[in-house]
Short mmCIF file of C-alpha atoms in Angstrom, two decimals:
data_model
loop_
_atom_site.label_atom_id
_atom_site.label_comp_id
_atom_site.label_asym_id
_atom_site.label_seq_id
_atom_site.Cartn_x
_atom_site.Cartn_y
_atom_site.Cartn_z
CA MET A 1 0.00 0.00 0.00
CA ALA A 2 1.24 3.46 -0.80
CA ALA A 3 2.78 5.15 2.19
CA HIS A 4 0.91 7.89 3.98
CA SER A 5 2.52 10.90 5.54
CA SER A 6 3.26 10.58 9.26
CA THR A 7 0.03 12.22 10.39
CA THR A 8 -2.20 11.13 13.25
CA LEU A 9 -5.25 8.96 12.72
CA GLY A 10 -7.53 10.41 10.05
CA GLN A 11 -5.56 13.63 9.49
CA ASP A 12 -4.48 12.87 5.93
CA GLN A 13 -6.51 15.23 3.76
CA CYS A 14 -4.91 14.18 0.46
CA ILE A 15 -7.90 13.41 -1.76
CA SER A 16 -5.73 11.21 -3.99
CA LYS A 17 -5.77 8.47 -1.30
CA ARG A 18 -8.80 7.00 0.39
CA ILE A 19 -9.02 3.99 2.72
CA LEU A 20 -12.55 2.61 3.16
CA LEU A 21 -13.55 0.06 5.81
CA LEU A 22 -16.64 -2.05 5.11
CA LEU A 23 -18.69 -3.23 8.10
CA GLY A 24 -22.09 -4.89 8.06
CA GLU A 25 -24.29 -7.88 8.73
CA ARG A 26 -23.62 -11.15 6.95
CA LEU A 27 -25.14 -11.25 3.46
CA SER A 28 -25.58 -7.46 3.41
CA GLY A 29 -23.52 -7.20 0.22
CA LYS A 30 -20.21 -5.87 1.57
CA SER A 31 -17.97 -7.76 -0.85
CA SER A 32 -20.13 -6.85 -3.84
CA VAL A 33 -20.08 -3.21 -2.78
CA GLY A 34 -16.29 -3.35 -2.49
CA ASN A 35 -16.09 -4.61 -6.07
CA THR A 36 -18.53 -1.91 -7.21
CA ILE A 37 -16.44 0.83 -5.62
CA LEU A 38 -13.22 -0.48 -7.16
CA GLY A 39 -14.88 -1.10 -10.52
CA LYS A 40 -13.48 -4.62 -10.74
CA ARG A 41 -13.79 -8.08 -9.21
CA GLY A 42 -11.44 -7.92 -6.26
CA PHE A 43 -13.39 -9.72 -3.54
CA ASP A 44 -15.00 -13.16 -3.81
CA THR A 45 -18.77 -12.83 -3.71
CA GLY A 46 -19.83 -16.45 -4.02
CA ILE A 47 -18.68 -17.45 -0.53
CA MET A 48 -19.13 -16.18 3.02
CA THR A 49 -16.42 -13.71 4.07
CA THR A 50 -14.48 -15.23 6.99
CA HIS A 51 -11.26 -13.18 6.90
CA SER A 52 -10.54 -9.48 6.56
CA SER A 53 -8.81 -8.56 3.33
CA LYS A 54 -8.01 -5.47 1.28
CA ARG A 55 -8.01 -4.64 -2.40
CA LYS A 56 -6.76 -1.51 -4.16
CA GLY A 57 -7.56 0.35 -7.33
CA THR A 58 -7.62 3.75 -9.00
CA VAL A 59 -11.10 5.25 -8.90
CA ALA A 60 -12.07 8.73 -10.12
CA GLY A 61 -8.48 9.93 -9.85
CA ARG A 62 -8.00 8.53 -6.33
CA GLN A 63 -5.94 5.64 -4.99
CA VAL A 64 -8.67 3.74 -3.19
CA THR A 65 -8.09 0.91 -0.72
CA VAL A 66 -11.15 -1.09 0.35
CA VAL A 67 -10.99 -3.35 3.41
CA ASP A 68 -13.67 -6.07 3.60
CA THR A 69 -14.55 -7.79 6.90
CA PRO A 70 -16.62 -10.74 8.15
CA GLY A 71 -20.21 -9.74 8.86
CA TRP A 72 -21.92 -9.64 12.24
CA TYR A 73 -24.45 -12.18 13.42
CA VAL A 74 -28.01 -11.27 14.42
CA GLY A 75 -29.33 -13.12 17.46
CA ARG A 76 -25.94 -14.38 18.67
CA SER A 77 -22.74 -12.92 20.05
CA THR A 78 -19.77 -12.06 17.86
CA PRO A 79 -17.54 -15.17 17.52
CA GLY A 80 -13.97 -14.81 18.74
CA ASN A 81 -12.48 -15.34 15.28
CA VAL A 82 -14.65 -12.53 13.87
CA ALA A 83 -13.49 -10.19 16.65
CA GLN A 84 -9.89 -11.05 15.78
CA GLU A 85 -10.53 -10.37 12.11
CA LEU A 86 -11.96 -6.94 12.98
CA GLY A 87 -8.75 -6.12 14.80
CA ARG A 88 -6.77 -7.27 11.78
CA ALA A 89 -8.96 -5.12 9.52
CA LEU A 90 -7.84 -2.00 11.39
CA SER A 91 -4.20 -2.96 10.87
CA LEU A 92 -4.95 -3.32 7.15
CA CYS A 93 -6.20 0.28 7.21
CA SER A 94 -2.69 1.52 8.01
CA LEU A 95 -3.14 4.88 9.81
CA GLY A 96 -6.89 4.38 9.94
CA PRO A 97 -9.83 4.47 7.53
CA HIS A 98 -10.93 7.75 6.02
CA ALA A 99 -14.47 6.37 5.95
CA ILE A 100 -16.28 3.54 7.72
CA LEU A 101 -19.09 2.32 5.49
CA LEU A 102 -21.85 0.66 7.52
CA VAL A 103 -23.41 -1.59 4.90
CA VAL A 104 -27.16 -2.16 5.28
CA SER A 105 -29.27 -4.01 2.74
CA ALA A 106 -32.27 -2.08 1.45
CA ILE A 107 -34.10 -5.41 1.17
CA GLY A 108 -34.04 -6.64 4.76
CA ASP A 109 -35.14 -5.17 8.05
CA PHE A 110 -33.08 -3.16 10.49
CA ARG A 111 -34.76 -3.47 13.86
CA GLN A 112 -33.69 -3.78 17.50
CA GLY A 113 -32.11 -7.19 16.88
CA GLU A 114 -29.97 -5.81 14.06
CA TRP A 115 -29.16 -2.75 16.19
CA ARG A 116 -27.96 -4.85 19.13
CA ALA A 117 -25.89 -7.09 16.86
CA MET A 118 -24.26 -4.04 15.27
CA GLU A 119 -23.59 -2.52 18.68
CA GLU A 120 -21.72 -5.58 19.89
CA HIS A 121 -19.82 -5.81 16.63
CA LEU A 122 -18.70 -2.19 16.69
CA LYS A 123 -17.54 -2.46 20.30
CA GLN A 124 -14.86 -4.86 19.10
CA ILE A 125 -13.20 -2.09 17.11
CA GLN A 126 -12.23 0.13 20.05
CA ALA A 127 -11.62 3.18 17.87
CA PRO A 128 -13.53 6.40 17.08
CA ILE A 129 -16.25 5.62 14.58
CA TRP A 130 -19.13 8.02 14.16
CA GLN A 131 -17.48 11.11 12.69
CA ARG A 132 -16.19 9.04 9.79
CA ALA A 133 -19.17 6.66 9.43
CA ILE A 134 -21.59 6.59 6.48
CA VAL A 135 -24.61 4.31 6.13
CA LEU A 136 -24.32 2.58 2.76
CA LEU A 137 -27.58 1.08 1.51
CA THR A 138 -27.05 -1.81 -0.90
CA HIS A 139 -29.54 -3.38 -3.33
CA GLY A 140 -30.69 0.14 -4.16
CA ALA A 141 -32.75 -1.15 -7.11
CA GLU A 142 -35.12 -2.73 -4.59
CA ILE A 143 -36.22 0.67 -3.32
CA PRO A 144 -39.64 1.20 -4.96
CA ARG A 145 -39.77 3.68 -7.81
CA GLY A 146 -41.00 7.06 -6.71
CA THR A 147 -39.65 6.49 -3.18
CA THR A 148 -36.67 8.57 -2.16
CA ALA A 149 -33.86 7.13 -0.06
CA GLU A 150 -34.96 9.33 2.86
CA GLU A 151 -38.51 7.99 2.65
CA HIS A 152 -37.22 4.43 2.46
CA ILE A 153 -35.08 4.93 5.57
CA ARG A 154 -38.00 6.42 7.51
CA GLY A 155 -40.17 3.51 6.43
CA LYS A 156 -37.71 1.03 7.92
CA GLY A 157 -38.41 2.23 11.45
CA LYS A 158 -36.63 3.92 14.35
CA SER A 159 -33.54 1.70 14.50
CA LEU A 160 -32.33 2.61 11.02
CA LEU A 161 -33.23 6.25 11.64
CA TRP A 162 -31.13 6.19 14.83
CA LEU A 163 -28.21 4.74 12.89
CA VAL A 164 -28.39 7.35 10.14
CA GLU A 165 -28.69 10.17 12.68
CA ARG A 166 -25.80 8.73 14.71
CA CYS A 167 -23.72 8.98 11.52
CA GLY A 168 -24.60 12.66 11.20
CA ASN A 169 -27.30 11.92 8.59
CA LYS A 170 -24.64 10.69 6.18
CA PHE A 171 -25.87 7.92 3.87
CA HIS A 172 -25.53 6.74 0.29
CA VAL A 173 -27.26 4.22 -1.98
CA LEU A 174 -25.53 1.77 -4.30
CA ASP A 175 -26.65 -1.19 -6.38
CA SER A 176 -24.07 -3.60 -7.77
CA GLN A 177 -26.17 -4.23 -10.90
CA ALA A 178 -26.94 -0.61 -11.76
CA ARG A 179 -25.63 0.91 -14.99
CA ASP A 180 -24.82 4.27 -13.43
CA ASN A 181 -22.57 2.83 -10.72
CA GLU A 182 -19.55 4.80 -11.91
CA VAL A 183 -21.38 8.08 -11.26
CA LYS A 184 -22.74 6.91 -7.90
CA VAL A 185 -19.33 5.74 -6.75
CA GLN A 186 -17.85 9.11 -7.69
CA LEU A 187 -20.59 10.83 -5.67
CA LEU A 188 -19.78 8.57 -2.72
CA LEU A 189 -16.09 9.47 -2.90
CA GLU A 190 -16.98 13.16 -3.07
CA LYS A 191 -19.09 12.75 0.08
CA ILE A 192 -16.12 11.10 1.77
CA ASP A 193 -13.83 13.95 0.67
CA ARG A 194 -16.19 16.50 2.22
CA MET A 195 -16.51 14.44 5.40
CA VAL A 196 -12.72 14.24 5.82
CA GLU A 197 -12.43 18.00 5.34
CA ILE A 198 -15.23 18.76 7.81
CA ASN A 199 -13.79 16.39 10.42
CA MET A 200 -10.56 18.38 10.38
CA ARG A 201 -12.24 21.71 11.20
CA PRO A 202 -13.08 21.21 14.91
CA ARG A 203 -9.49 20.21 15.68
CA GLU A 204 -8.12 23.19 13.77
CA ILE A 205 -10.50 25.56 15.58
CA GLN A 206 -9.57 24.10 18.98
CA GLU A 207 -5.86 24.40 18.25
CA ARG A 208 -6.28 27.99 17.07
CA LEU A 209 -8.33 28.91 20.16
CA TYR A 210 -5.80 27.30 22.49
CA THR A 211 -2.97 29.22 20.79
CA GLN A 212 -4.91 32.48 21.23
CA VAL A 213 -5.36 31.77 24.95
CA ARG A 214 -1.63 31.22 25.41
CA GLU A 215 -0.82 34.38 23.44
CA SER A 216 -3.26 36.42 25.54
CA LEU A 217 -1.65 35.14 28.73
CA ARG A 218 1.74 36.36 27.51
CA MET A 219 0.16 39.75 26.74
CA GLY A 220 -1.01 40.04 30.35
CA GLY A 221 -4.67 39.20 29.92
CA GLY A 222 -5.02 38.17 33.54
CA LYS A 223 -3.74 34.98 35.16
CA GLN A 224 -7.05 33.78 36.61
CA GLN A 225 -9.00 34.46 33.42
CA GLY A 226 -6.33 32.74 31.39
CA GLU A 227 -6.43 29.68 33.64
CA ASP A 228 -10.25 29.59 33.41
CA MET A 229 -10.08 29.79 29.63
CA GLU A 230 -7.40 27.13 29.45
CA MET A 231 -9.43 24.79 31.65
CA LEU A 232 -12.60 25.25 29.59
CA VAL A 233 -10.77 24.70 26.31
CA MET A 234 -9.45 21.40 27.65
CA GLN A 235 -12.93 20.45 28.92
CA ASP A 236 -14.40 21.26 25.52
CA MET A 237 -11.81 19.12 23.75
CA ARG A 238 -12.45 16.18 26.13
CA THR A 239 -16.21 16.50 25.64
CA ARG A 240 -15.85 16.41 21.85
CA GLN A 241 -13.63 13.34 22.16
CA ASN A 242 -16.27 11.65 24.35
CA GLN A 243 -18.81 12.18 21.59
CA GLN A 244 -16.73 9.86 19.38
CA VAL A 245 -17.13 6.81 21.65
CA THR A 246 -17.60 3.49 19.93
CA ALA A 247 -20.69 2.39 21.87
CA VAL A 248 -23.90 2.79 19.93
CA VAL A 249 -26.20 5.21 21.75
CA PRO A 250 -29.66 6.14 20.41
CA ILE A 251 -29.84 9.81 19.53
CA GLY A 252 -32.30 10.68 22.29
CA LYS A 253 -29.89 9.36 24.92
CA SER A 254 -26.96 11.44 23.67
CA SER A 255 -28.70 14.80 24.24
CA ALA A 256 -26.95 15.28 27.61
CA LEU A 257 -23.57 15.32 25.87
CA THR A 258 -24.88 17.80 23.33
CA ARG A 259 -26.19 20.12 26.07
CA LEU A 260 -22.89 19.91 27.96
CA ASN A 261 -20.98 20.73 24.79
CA ASP A 262 -23.23 23.76 24.14
CA GLU A 263 -22.82 24.99 27.72
CA LEU A 264 -19.04 24.73 27.51
CA GLY A 265 -19.07 26.56 24.20
CA CYS A 266 -21.09 29.45 25.72
CA LYS A 267 -18.75 29.66 28.72
CA ILE A 268 -15.70 29.76 26.48
CA ALA A 269 -17.23 32.50 24.33
CA CYS A 270 -18.12 34.61 27.40
CA LEU A 271 -14.72 34.22 29.04
CA TRP A 272 -12.95 34.88 25.76
CA GLN A 273 -14.90 38.11 25.32
CA ARG A 274 -14.08 39.19 28.89
CA LEU A 275 -10.41 38.44 28.26
CA LYS A 276 -10.40 40.54 25.09
CA ASN A 277 -12.13 43.41 26.90
CA THR A 278 -9.54 43.31 29.68
CA ILE A 279 -6.70 43.44 27.16
CA ALA A 280 -8.36 46.33 25.29
CA ASN A 281 -8.87 48.33 28.54
CA ARG A 282 -5.23 47.87 29.50
CA GLU A 283 -4.08 49.09 26.09
CA HIS A 284 -6.16 52.26 26.57
#
């Protein structure tokens, strides 16, 4: 695999390289989707996937690596060998996947049983998931004509809605037999490009804010105010990290984290304004 620059997990913004990790229930169409994305037969589709593997290709001007994994079981715990293969899949992703594609068949159901099976499966990964996750609906041709993807998702019930919302309302539809797959794959890669870019912004903003706090302290903005600001910046960063936990939490249950994040943001804005006013008064 082509070498990446020595950046931290997920920081590589080079759109010429994309690493995609496929996760999903057994028989959801992961291997077929991998072949569709690469535009060639790279993964075996006639047998059950039992080992994680990767295939590479050039797609829409990008060097794309797709990592396929064994699917999760509904109604039973994740076997030990599958858990091991998930760990191996992450090592195949080098510095980490740019996108985690949660493959869901448009044909079957996605109810509480599927939700619980997915939850247990994802816990095996032990890495941040949701900011880089996209729900990928396969067998798109089975969605009735005249029905939009959004309508189809709503019609599948609360569990699939929770999943899409947990992924930041990021989803895409593919069908391995469709004639316009090349266009749809390009649209998927463009969505992934935008997601990677957006995911970088909070970290850049936090780093810029932290630098401004340190600069203000050197300018004599007030020791106590500076310490308060520094503490809240660190709290804000920890809160945002906590929102990337791997456990699957229905959207309604994650509102407390959202409120805490909003409160910290307001406190930081207020203290930052007070600090700027103090500096301005001293200059006058």
